[in-house]
Amino acid sequence: MIVSLKKVAKRYTRGKETVEVLHSLDLGIEQGDFVALMGPSGSGKTTLLNLIGGLDRPSEGEVVVAGEHIDRLSGAALARWRARNVGFVFQFYNLMPMLSAQGNVELPLLLTKLSAAQRRKNAQTALTVVGLADRARHKPSELSGGQQQRVAIARALVADPTLLVCDEPTGDLDRKTADEILGLLQTLNRDYGKTIVMVTHDPKAAEFAKRQLHMDKGTLVPGNMP
Amino acid sequence: MKYFPFLWATLWRKKARTIFTLLSIVIAFLLFGMLQGVNAAFQLGVDNANVNRLIVTSRISLTEALPISQRQQIEAVPGVAGVAHASWFGAYYQEQKNFIFAAPVEIDDYLHVVPEVKIAPEQVAALKQNRSGLIVGAETMKKYGWKIGDRIPLHSTIWVNKYDGTSDWKFDIVGVYEFPSDRSQENGAFFNYALFDEARTFGAGTVGWWIVSIKDPNQSAQIAAQIDKLFENSQDETKSQSEKEFTQSFLKQFGDINFIVKAILGAVFFTLLFLTGNTMMQSVRERIPELAVLKTLGFSDGKVTLLVLAESLLLCLIAAALGLLLADLIFPLLKDTIGVVKLPTRVLVSGGLIAVLLALATGGLPALRAQRLVIVDALAGR
């Protein structure tokens, strides 16, 4: 089990109001799985994804990912853990506009002890995997939406993480490009053994996953329980 | 070093803003370099003042002459090693802007009391043999392309030569002097007091000031008091000061240069602090999602803080280096005005330190904001 959540609750306080977004949630995801998290807006999908990716901490419960109790790690240790274990793909790509595709992909490798030449080589390999080796010198503004998302996927892959978390990775793309991106994620799951957790609103996108989980009002809908 | 390309790219994210901020810092440091350079040049005279020397002037004013008869009495004061004199000639060459500090002296006495001045012995002998001889500072020789043997006129703004009724005094250049410990002193000239005293239309038998060398600098205050006591209640009361005090009080005639320079620079850097600080704040505010992505990728809070500070440091250091370099190039052009040839190293070093402080002060708040940034809130645009 690469992801294991037990009795996880998450509450946010906004002003005087406290909102519980996740309620005593249990979840298990096996290594090599490709899970699509679906559900209406406000159901807690992104919050759950953030907890799995170590971007946020639960208010209650236990989060174990890649064998680490990440809810117990300090801020700095959690940052190191993220760098080693998780690759992130966002809806709006979140690339650095002033860096080339190559520069963006190399960014996570700055946290490693790799030499500049090795960083360059690894980034080129990641760009080749996503089919953008010939666009390495282009800035994000010179790439299409689909190409930018491929760069973001290359950035997520470059440090060879065990887990990829994707938040609406095709939400900003047309159908054809979205299918290409989802096909790429499928390839990464099937051929490279990457475990993928993907949040999506799109039922067609969810079909690319091996498994679909539905959320509503902060809990997993029965029938989809792991 | 591996972060440099990232920092460099980040710095130039908004080219126009970076260029304008850079220019304002460059100009501030150019101003810093020039003003501090001028200040240091004035201070150099104070620092280089010899502790073994006293300057004795009229108690009334520096421009009031003293009788040459005071010499024997000063020489007789215990602890005095030598006495020389000089007078204000107010010379310029051809045009008023070509000011030359030319002083009538008795050369043997002068060299005994001011041994920092270096003149070849045969040139000293030539000056003594030629009543209208002139020994010129190496800098002045170079500036006007003069050579030994040239006959040149120096116009005095005070003294008329009674032999020809003009203020243009003709001199034969017989030697060159050097002042190795302070090259800024090489823009003067010495000529024979005997000629000066004989040819001037008034003031015969007087000198401008006395230069007194003493055996023990610890006795400086006592000897000064003794000299002044000698002429107390006479027509020619004196004011004796160490060379350092004399230089300081001479400079004070122009105002407190140090204070003026510091006040101007204080205002400039205070403004700069807000300008650069605001730019950095704005730059960080615009990049909140990018900083959140960095944290998402595994950059710790501390690392993101350091990156923001490093960006501020890079901006300030580049701008300061350019500003100080410009000041270093322009400063020698002021040589004729202030005498110093090169921008003192300490001005460059203190400029570098101020750039670091400026970077920390302007980058501090934005760095703190970046450090406190919560990833999920920043990614959600909250």
XYZ file of C-alpha atoms in Angstrom:
608
model
C 0.000 0.000 0.000
C 1.664 3.220 -1.140
C -1.038 5.514 0.284
C -2.860 4.791 3.519
C -5.203 7.255 5.236
C -6.901 6.321 8.504
C -9.677 8.306 10.199
C -8.488 11.482 8.490
C -10.398 14.683 9.176
C -9.541 18.143 7.908
C -10.987 21.334 9.285
C -10.362 24.899 8.142
C -10.983 27.971 10.201
C -11.988 31.050 8.243
C -12.567 33.945 10.599
C -14.880 32.704 13.342
C -16.191 29.833 11.268
C -14.736 26.325 11.266
C -15.537 24.115 8.307
C -14.860 20.381 8.306
C -13.904 19.472 4.737
C -13.025 15.803 5.295
C -14.728 13.584 7.834
C -12.993 10.521 9.291
C -11.848 9.318 5.889
C -10.115 5.977 5.241
C -8.314 5.306 1.978
C -5.775 2.868 0.635
C -4.025 3.000 -2.738
C -1.754 0.241 -3.973
C 1.580 0.846 -5.681
C 1.110 1.075 -9.425
C -2.534 2.083 -9.199
C -4.090 4.895 -11.275
C -6.941 6.411 -9.276
C -9.352 9.088 -10.428
C -10.947 11.103 -7.633
C -14.254 12.516 -8.740
C -17.004 14.468 -7.135
C -18.796 17.818 -7.113
C -17.067 21.066 -6.258
C -16.458 21.402 -2.531
C -16.571 17.663 -1.938
C -12.999 17.657 -0.632
C -11.153 16.126 -3.611
C -8.362 18.692 -3.761
C -8.046 18.713 0.042
C -7.592 14.938 -0.025
C -5.060 15.263 -2.845
C -3.151 17.912 -0.885
C -2.970 15.589 2.134
C -1.718 12.680 0.005
C 0.900 14.955 -1.633
C 2.103 16.320 1.703
C 1.045 19.885 0.881
C -1.246 20.044 3.880
C -1.663 18.266 7.212
C -4.740 16.521 8.581
C -6.552 17.931 11.598
C -6.990 14.348 12.808
C -5.967 10.893 11.688
C -2.969 9.317 10.067
C -1.477 9.777 6.598
C 1.134 7.265 5.501
C 2.579 7.685 2.029
C 5.516 5.739 0.595
C 6.074 4.229 4.044
C 6.345 7.594 5.831
C 3.951 9.025 8.453
C 3.933 12.369 6.704
C 1.503 13.915 9.198
C 4.304 13.678 11.777
C 7.092 15.275 9.723
C 8.409 18.779 10.396
C 7.979 21.427 7.700
C 11.525 21.044 6.382
C 11.395 17.224 6.501
C 8.061 17.260 4.680
C 9.555 19.499 1.968
C 12.463 17.033 1.554
C 10.015 14.148 1.465
C 7.933 15.811 -1.257
C 11.036 16.439 -3.352
C 11.955 12.730 -3.220
C 8.567 11.039 -3.417
C 5.905 13.097 -5.165
C 5.502 14.735 -8.546
C 2.773 17.370 -8.931
C 0.740 18.291 -12.004
C -1.669 21.253 -11.788
C -4.602 22.366 -13.881
C -2.910 25.611 -14.948
C 0.559 24.014 -15.364
C 2.219 26.461 -12.924
C 5.423 26.725 -14.906
C 7.974 29.467 -14.252
C 7.367 31.920 -17.134
C 10.960 33.215 -17.200
C 12.531 29.755 -17.551
C 12.717 27.601 -20.666
C 11.054 24.176 -20.730
C 14.474 22.710 -19.896
C 14.891 25.166 -16.978
C 11.463 24.331 -15.619
C 12.109 20.611 -15.755
C 15.514 21.022 -14.092
C 14.024 22.968 -11.187
C 13.327 19.998 -8.833
C 16.837 18.689 -9.535
C 18.368 21.815 -7.968
C 17.471 20.170 -4.668
C 19.622 17.128 -5.487
C 23.375 16.736 -5.506
C 23.472 16.023 -9.243
C 26.047 17.879 -11.338
C 24.864 20.513 -13.825
C 25.566 18.124 -16.702
C 23.605 15.329 -15.029
C 20.705 17.687 -14.289
C 20.669 18.743 -17.917
C 20.748 15.134 -19.101
C 17.942 14.017 -16.773
C 15.764 16.943 -17.808
C 16.343 16.119 -21.480
C 15.345 12.519 -20.799
C 12.130 13.638 -19.053
C 11.307 15.969 -21.952
C 11.898 13.099 -24.373
C 9.497 10.881 -22.395
C 6.749 13.506 -22.784
C 7.622 14.070 -26.454
C 9.008 17.582 -26.138
C 12.752 17.108 -26.608
C 12.689 19.553 -29.512
C 11.021 22.286 -27.435
C 13.558 22.341 -24.615
C 14.646 25.930 -25.252
C 11.145 27.352 -25.562
C 9.623 29.475 -22.826
C 6.109 28.518 -21.601
C 4.605 31.482 -23.472
C 5.936 29.967 -26.705
C 4.187 26.625 -26.095
C 0.567 25.516 -26.489
C -1.494 24.536 -23.431
C -0.965 20.848 -24.130
C 2.773 21.339 -24.519
C 2.942 23.320 -21.282
C 1.170 20.517 -19.468
C 3.657 18.038 -20.933
C 6.488 20.192 -19.573
C 4.740 20.170 -16.184
C 4.501 16.362 -16.360
C 8.210 16.177 -17.279
C 8.964 18.376 -14.246
C 6.874 16.040 -12.071
C 8.730 13.025 -13.431
C 12.302 14.237 -13.512
C 13.206 13.344 -9.926
C 11.717 9.871 -10.478
C 9.059 10.033 -7.735
C 6.979 7.002 -6.778
C 3.730 8.957 -6.767
C 2.212 11.484 -9.171
C -0.621 13.666 -7.904
C -2.556 15.507 -10.585
C -5.136 18.177 -9.851
C -7.477 18.544 -12.835
C -4.559 18.051 -15.276
C -6.833 18.399 -18.317
C -9.220 21.004 -16.941
C -7.774 23.746 -19.151
C -7.358 21.699 -22.336
C -9.531 20.829 -25.334
C -10.770 17.248 -25.694
C -8.111 16.087 -28.163
C -5.205 17.538 -26.183
C -6.746 16.318 -22.936
C -6.870 12.786 -24.326
C -3.209 13.039 -25.359
C -2.232 14.129 -21.856
C -4.329 11.396 -20.243
C -2.794 8.883 -22.643
C 0.612 10.065 -21.512
C -0.351 9.623 -17.844
C -1.632 6.152 -18.688
C 1.690 5.312 -20.315
C 3.582 6.558 -17.247
C 1.400 4.349 -15.065
C 1.567 1.284 -17.288
C 5.103 1.415 -18.683
C 6.968 3.300 -15.924
C 5.038 1.935 -12.914
C 4.109 5.344 -11.544
C 1.264 5.432 -9.046
C -1.113 8.221 -10.059
C -3.838 9.954 -8.075
C -5.799 12.341 -10.258
C -8.596 14.717 -9.344
C -11.007 15.359 -12.196
C -14.507 16.544 -12.925
C -14.453 14.963 -16.327
C -15.964 11.428 -16.557
C -14.122 10.855 -19.846
C -10.829 11.678 -18.168
C -11.668 9.357 -15.290
C -12.055 6.522 -17.770
C -8.320 6.576 -18.361
C -7.766 5.597 -14.703
C -7.793 2.030 -13.435
C -10.109 2.934 -10.610
C -12.576 5.729 -9.881
C -13.375 7.006 -6.408
C -16.280 9.361 -5.838
C -16.404 11.899 -3.069
C -19.282 13.842 -1.655
C -19.423 16.194 1.329
C -16.013 15.182 2.627
C -16.366 11.430 2.480
C -15.867 8.699 -0.080
C -19.176 7.582 -1.517
C -19.989 3.976 -0.403
C -19.555 1.461 -3.167
C -16.273 3.103 -4.166
C -14.591 2.459 -0.858
C -11.189 0.841 -1.160
C 26.119 28.764 -7.534
C 23.698 26.247 -9.083
C 20.839 28.631 -8.250
C 22.426 31.537 -10.139
C 20.732 30.918 -13.518
C 17.371 30.668 -11.726
C 17.997 33.852 -9.750
C 19.216 35.668 -12.839
C 16.126 34.654 -14.817
C 13.888 35.693 -11.902
C 15.592 39.070 -11.644
C 14.845 39.848 -15.289
C 11.264 38.616 -15.158
C 10.039 42.210 -15.513
C 12.831 43.818 -17.514
C 11.646 47.439 -17.432
C 11.060 47.408 -13.672
C 14.405 45.785 -12.994
C 16.217 48.265 -15.257
C 14.615 51.300 -13.586
C 15.282 49.957 -10.092
C 18.817 49.086 -11.097
C 19.361 52.587 -12.499
C 18.104 54.273 -9.344
C 20.477 52.174 -7.230
C 23.354 52.793 -9.675
C 22.817 56.544 -9.417
C 22.603 56.370 -5.617
C 25.909 54.500 -5.442
C 27.509 56.809 -8.004
C 26.530 59.695 -5.738
C 27.780 57.756 -2.734
C 31.120 57.096 -4.421
C 31.624 60.685 -5.503
C 30.528 62.345 -2.240
C 32.322 59.880 -0.002
C 35.348 60.185 -2.277
C 35.382 63.962 -1.842
C 34.875 63.536 1.895
C 37.670 60.975 2.069
C 39.919 63.236 0.027
C 39.443 66.023 2.549
C 39.873 63.568 5.385
C 43.067 62.283 3.774
C 44.719 65.620 4.474
C 43.783 65.250 8.136
C 44.889 61.616 8.277
C 48.202 62.357 6.576
C 48.940 65.276 8.876
C 52.263 64.828 10.601
C 52.053 64.432 14.377
C 55.540 65.906 14.768
C 54.571 69.271 13.364
C 52.813 72.378 14.607
C 51.374 75.124 12.446
C 51.643 78.616 13.938
C 49.358 81.269 12.446
C 48.190 84.705 13.482
C 45.594 84.540 16.248
C 43.413 86.945 14.256
C 43.279 85.094 10.952
C 45.175 82.752 8.696
C 45.520 85.603 6.197
C 47.184 87.900 8.748
C 50.959 87.904 8.313
C 53.479 87.312 11.125
C 56.863 89.049 11.512
C 59.893 87.013 10.513
C 61.540 88.158 13.744
C 59.445 85.586 15.643
C 61.671 82.853 14.285
C 64.479 82.986 16.854
C 62.002 82.986 19.755
C 60.159 79.947 18.377
C 63.429 78.123 17.734
C 64.411 78.704 21.349
C 61.359 76.947 22.787
C 62.462 73.636 24.386
C 61.362 70.620 22.320
C 61.379 72.484 18.993
C 63.459 70.639 16.379
C 63.150 72.990 13.438
C 61.292 76.023 12.118
C 60.275 76.877 8.539
C 57.787 79.281 7.067
C 55.545 79.620 4.059
C 53.242 82.309 2.697
C 50.104 82.432 0.633
C 50.959 83.522 -2.930
C 47.570 82.840 -4.549
C 48.984 81.714 -7.891
C 47.413 80.536 -11.080
C 48.777 79.725 -14.522
C 47.225 81.554 -17.476
C 43.630 81.092 -16.283
C 42.114 81.392 -12.823
C 40.933 77.791 -12.911
C 44.564 76.652 -13.163
C 45.248 77.217 -9.478
C 48.693 76.249 -8.220
C 49.655 76.162 -4.572
C 52.945 78.061 -5.010
C 54.678 79.019 -1.766
C 57.746 81.166 -1.131
C 60.016 79.244 1.253
C 63.569 79.017 2.506
C 64.175 75.649 0.957
C 66.716 74.145 3.414
C 64.524 74.940 6.412
C 61.432 73.725 4.645
C 62.960 70.366 3.673
C 64.264 69.939 7.222
C 60.797 70.446 8.700
C 58.832 68.710 5.929
C 61.080 65.771 4.995
C 58.238 64.032 3.097
C 59.007 66.400 0.208
C 61.656 64.787 -2.016
C 63.890 66.922 -4.265
C 67.185 65.932 -5.886
C 70.084 67.744 -4.070
C 71.396 69.315 -7.297
C 67.938 70.805 -7.938
C 67.866 72.241 -4.405
C 71.268 73.783 -5.142
C 69.950 75.141 -8.452
C 67.029 76.836 -6.650
C 69.390 78.466 -4.202
C 71.611 79.720 -7.037
C 68.778 81.064 -9.199
C 66.703 83.706 -7.348
C 63.779 83.258 -9.754
C 64.026 79.471 -9.654
C 60.931 77.349 -9.170
C 60.592 73.745 -8.055
C 57.331 72.276 -9.307
C 55.318 69.279 -8.107
C 55.480 66.244 -10.389
C 51.715 66.326 -11.050
C 51.755 69.984 -12.064
C 54.757 69.396 -14.341
C 52.867 66.602 -16.070
C 49.612 68.538 -16.247
C 51.075 71.540 -18.091
C 53.784 69.629 -19.967
C 56.526 71.741 -18.354
C 60.144 70.688 -18.240
C 63.214 71.833 -16.371
C 64.640 74.936 -18.027
C 61.227 76.340 -19.009
C 60.468 79.937 -18.036
C 56.856 80.293 -17.010
C 54.674 83.097 -15.616
C 52.551 82.639 -12.508
C 49.882 85.225 -11.795
C 49.479 86.172 -8.148
C 46.036 87.241 -6.973
C 47.649 89.139 -4.043
C 51.163 90.265 -4.759
C 52.450 92.803 -7.297
C 56.065 92.503 -8.431
C 57.518 95.950 -7.850
C 60.206 95.477 -10.531
C 57.741 95.320 -13.413
C 54.561 96.561 -11.734
C 52.547 93.498 -12.715
C 51.169 90.532 -10.831
C 52.768 88.123 -13.293
C 55.862 86.646 -11.709
C 58.300 84.920 -14.042
C 60.044 81.797 -12.827
C 62.663 79.421 -14.208
C 61.816 75.808 -13.516
C 64.924 74.296 -11.922
C 63.546 71.110 -10.354
C 60.712 68.750 -9.596
C 59.512 67.651 -6.189
C 57.684 64.495 -5.218
C 55.543 63.725 -2.187
C 55.502 59.893 -2.208
C 53.316 59.518 0.892
C 50.513 61.673 -0.587
C 50.560 62.272 -4.335
C 47.777 64.825 -4.031
C 50.401 67.201 -2.602
C 52.312 67.186 -5.885
C 50.223 69.949 -7.458
C 52.183 72.822 -5.938
C 55.458 74.707 -6.385
C 58.186 76.278 -4.220
C 60.255 79.361 -4.940
C 62.733 81.563 -3.066
C 61.385 83.642 -0.184
C 64.264 86.076 -0.726
C 62.956 87.019 -4.193
C 59.371 87.198 -2.928
C 60.216 89.375 0.068
C 62.368 91.734 -1.959
C 60.042 92.106 -4.951
C 56.624 92.437 -3.300
C 55.182 95.887 -2.883
C 54.039 95.441 0.719
C 54.444 93.138 3.682
C 58.245 92.878 3.604
C 59.684 91.028 6.576
C 56.604 88.976 7.207
C 55.591 85.357 6.639
C 52.208 83.679 6.299
C 52.649 80.965 8.898
C 55.275 79.006 10.736
C 55.800 75.279 10.384
C 57.431 73.925 13.528
C 58.778 70.409 13.881
C 58.950 69.041 17.405
C 60.999 66.307 18.980
C 58.225 64.541 20.917
C 54.633 64.510 19.628
C 53.408 63.906 23.194
C 54.670 67.394 24.033
C 52.743 68.952 21.164
C 50.075 70.720 23.294
C 52.635 72.072 25.755
C 54.967 73.412 23.079
C 52.043 75.017 21.254
C 50.992 76.724 24.484
C 54.549 77.896 25.128
C 54.843 79.411 21.634
C 51.529 81.243 21.994
C 52.600 82.459 25.433
C 55.707 84.044 23.887
C 53.605 86.419 21.797
C 50.738 86.969 24.202
C 49.627 90.600 24.395
C 51.920 91.512 21.498
C 50.768 92.947 18.167
C 51.313 89.579 16.597
C 49.610 87.062 18.815
C 49.821 83.519 17.501
C 47.635 80.453 17.388
C 49.613 77.198 17.440
C 47.948 73.930 16.536
C 49.051 70.465 15.587
C 49.067 69.961 11.833
C 45.999 67.742 12.185
C 44.011 70.353 14.114
C 45.099 73.011 11.642
C 43.929 70.931 8.674
C 40.622 70.192 10.382
C 39.931 73.823 11.220
C 40.969 74.828 7.698
C 38.421 72.398 6.266
C 35.731 73.652 8.661
C 35.899 76.966 6.814
C 34.004 75.186 4.003
C 31.442 73.858 6.489
C 31.167 70.437 8.112
C 31.749 68.469 4.923
C 31.440 65.142 6.688
C 28.008 66.075 8.067
C 26.780 67.487 4.760
C 27.880 64.380 2.863
C 26.299 62.056 5.428
C 23.045 64.043 5.455
C 22.730 63.936 1.654
C 23.578 60.234 1.484
C 21.224 59.489 4.374
C 18.345 61.087 2.470
C 19.286 59.286 -0.749
C 19.490 55.854 0.852
C 16.356 56.387 2.930
C 14.454 57.049 -0.303
C 16.184 54.132 -1.980
C 15.168 51.844 0.846
C 11.498 52.507 0.147
C 11.910 52.386 -3.614
C 13.795 49.079 -3.715
C 11.792 47.622 -0.841
C 8.578 48.400 -2.700
C 9.925 46.863 -5.895
C 10.927 43.690 -4.074
C 7.555 43.517 -2.281
C 5.718 43.962 -5.573
C 7.902 41.365 -7.254
C 7.230 38.801 -4.514
C 3.512 39.616 -4.433
C 3.275 38.897 -8.159
C 5.100 35.617 -7.757
C 3.144 34.137 -4.853
C 1.886 31.191 -6.978
C 5.421 30.586 -8.313
C 6.865 30.601 -4.805
C 4.122 28.186 -3.779
C 5.134 25.914 -6.665
C 8.739 26.015 -5.484
C 7.597 24.913 -2.034
C 5.423 22.229 -3.622
C 8.446 20.900 -5.492
C 10.280 20.510 -2.192
C 12.004 23.851 -1.586
C 11.847 24.388 2.162
C 10.628 27.629 3.769
C 14.260 28.490 4.577
C 15.426 27.885 1.024
C 12.658 30.038 -0.466
C 13.522 32.798 2.035
C 17.173 32.616 1.010
C 16.268 32.732 -2.685
C 14.291 35.965 -2.199
C 17.129 37.481 -0.165
C 19.672 36.334 -2.747
C 17.643 38.007 -5.489
C 17.649 41.258 -3.556
C 21.371 40.866 -2.916
C 22.075 40.217 -6.581
C 20.148 43.336 -7.631
C 21.799 45.589 -5.051
C 25.319 44.253 -5.579
C 25.185 44.544 -9.370
C 23.823 48.084 -9.134
C 26.300 49.081 -6.424
C 29.195 47.622 -8.414
C 28.127 49.587 -11.509
C 27.614 52.795 -9.503
C 30.940 52.523 -7.724
C 32.721 51.595 -10.954
C 31.308 54.722 -12.585
C 32.370 56.785 -9.582
C 35.846 55.236 -9.819
C 36.052 56.246 -13.490
C 34.685 59.766 -12.998
C 36.482 60.578 -9.739
C 39.945 61.133 -11.296
C 38.383 63.966 -13.335
C 38.047 65.905 -10.072
C 41.797 65.680 -9.537
C 42.330 69.350 -10.308
C 39.684 70.374 -7.784
C 40.396 68.109 -4.838
C 43.841 66.799 -5.591
C 43.132 63.106 -5.048
C 43.826 60.947 -8.058
C 41.993 57.727 -7.169
C 38.797 56.866 -5.315
C 40.011 55.530 -1.956
C 39.608 51.762 -1.522
C 37.786 52.250 1.773
C 35.002 54.097 -0.090
C 34.602 51.115 -2.443
C 34.612 48.652 0.469
C 32.098 50.647 2.510
C 29.934 50.962 -0.636
C 29.918 47.166 -0.940
C 28.914 46.783 2.700
C 26.109 49.316 2.311
C 24.876 47.393 -0.741
C 24.665 44.217 1.368
C 22.797 46.066 4.144
C 20.457 47.633 1.596
C 19.753 44.190 0.111
C 18.988 42.715 3.532
C 16.797 45.660 4.512
C 14.832 45.690 1.258
C 14.680 41.921 0.864
C 13.854 41.184 4.492
C 10.100 41.783 4.431
C 9.467 40.102 1.078
C 11.584 37.149 2.216
C 9.543 36.882 5.405
C 6.363 36.927 3.368
C 7.716 34.171 1.122
C 8.760 32.151 4.143
C 5.290 32.364 5.732
C 3.491 31.492 2.540
C 1.110 28.511 2.964
C 1.198 26.340 -0.157
C -2.473 25.362 -0.371
C -3.675 28.917 0.250
C -1.249 30.377 -2.281
C -2.146 27.808 -4.954
C -5.839 28.472 -4.341
C -5.215 32.216 -4.703
C -6.219 32.975 -1.102
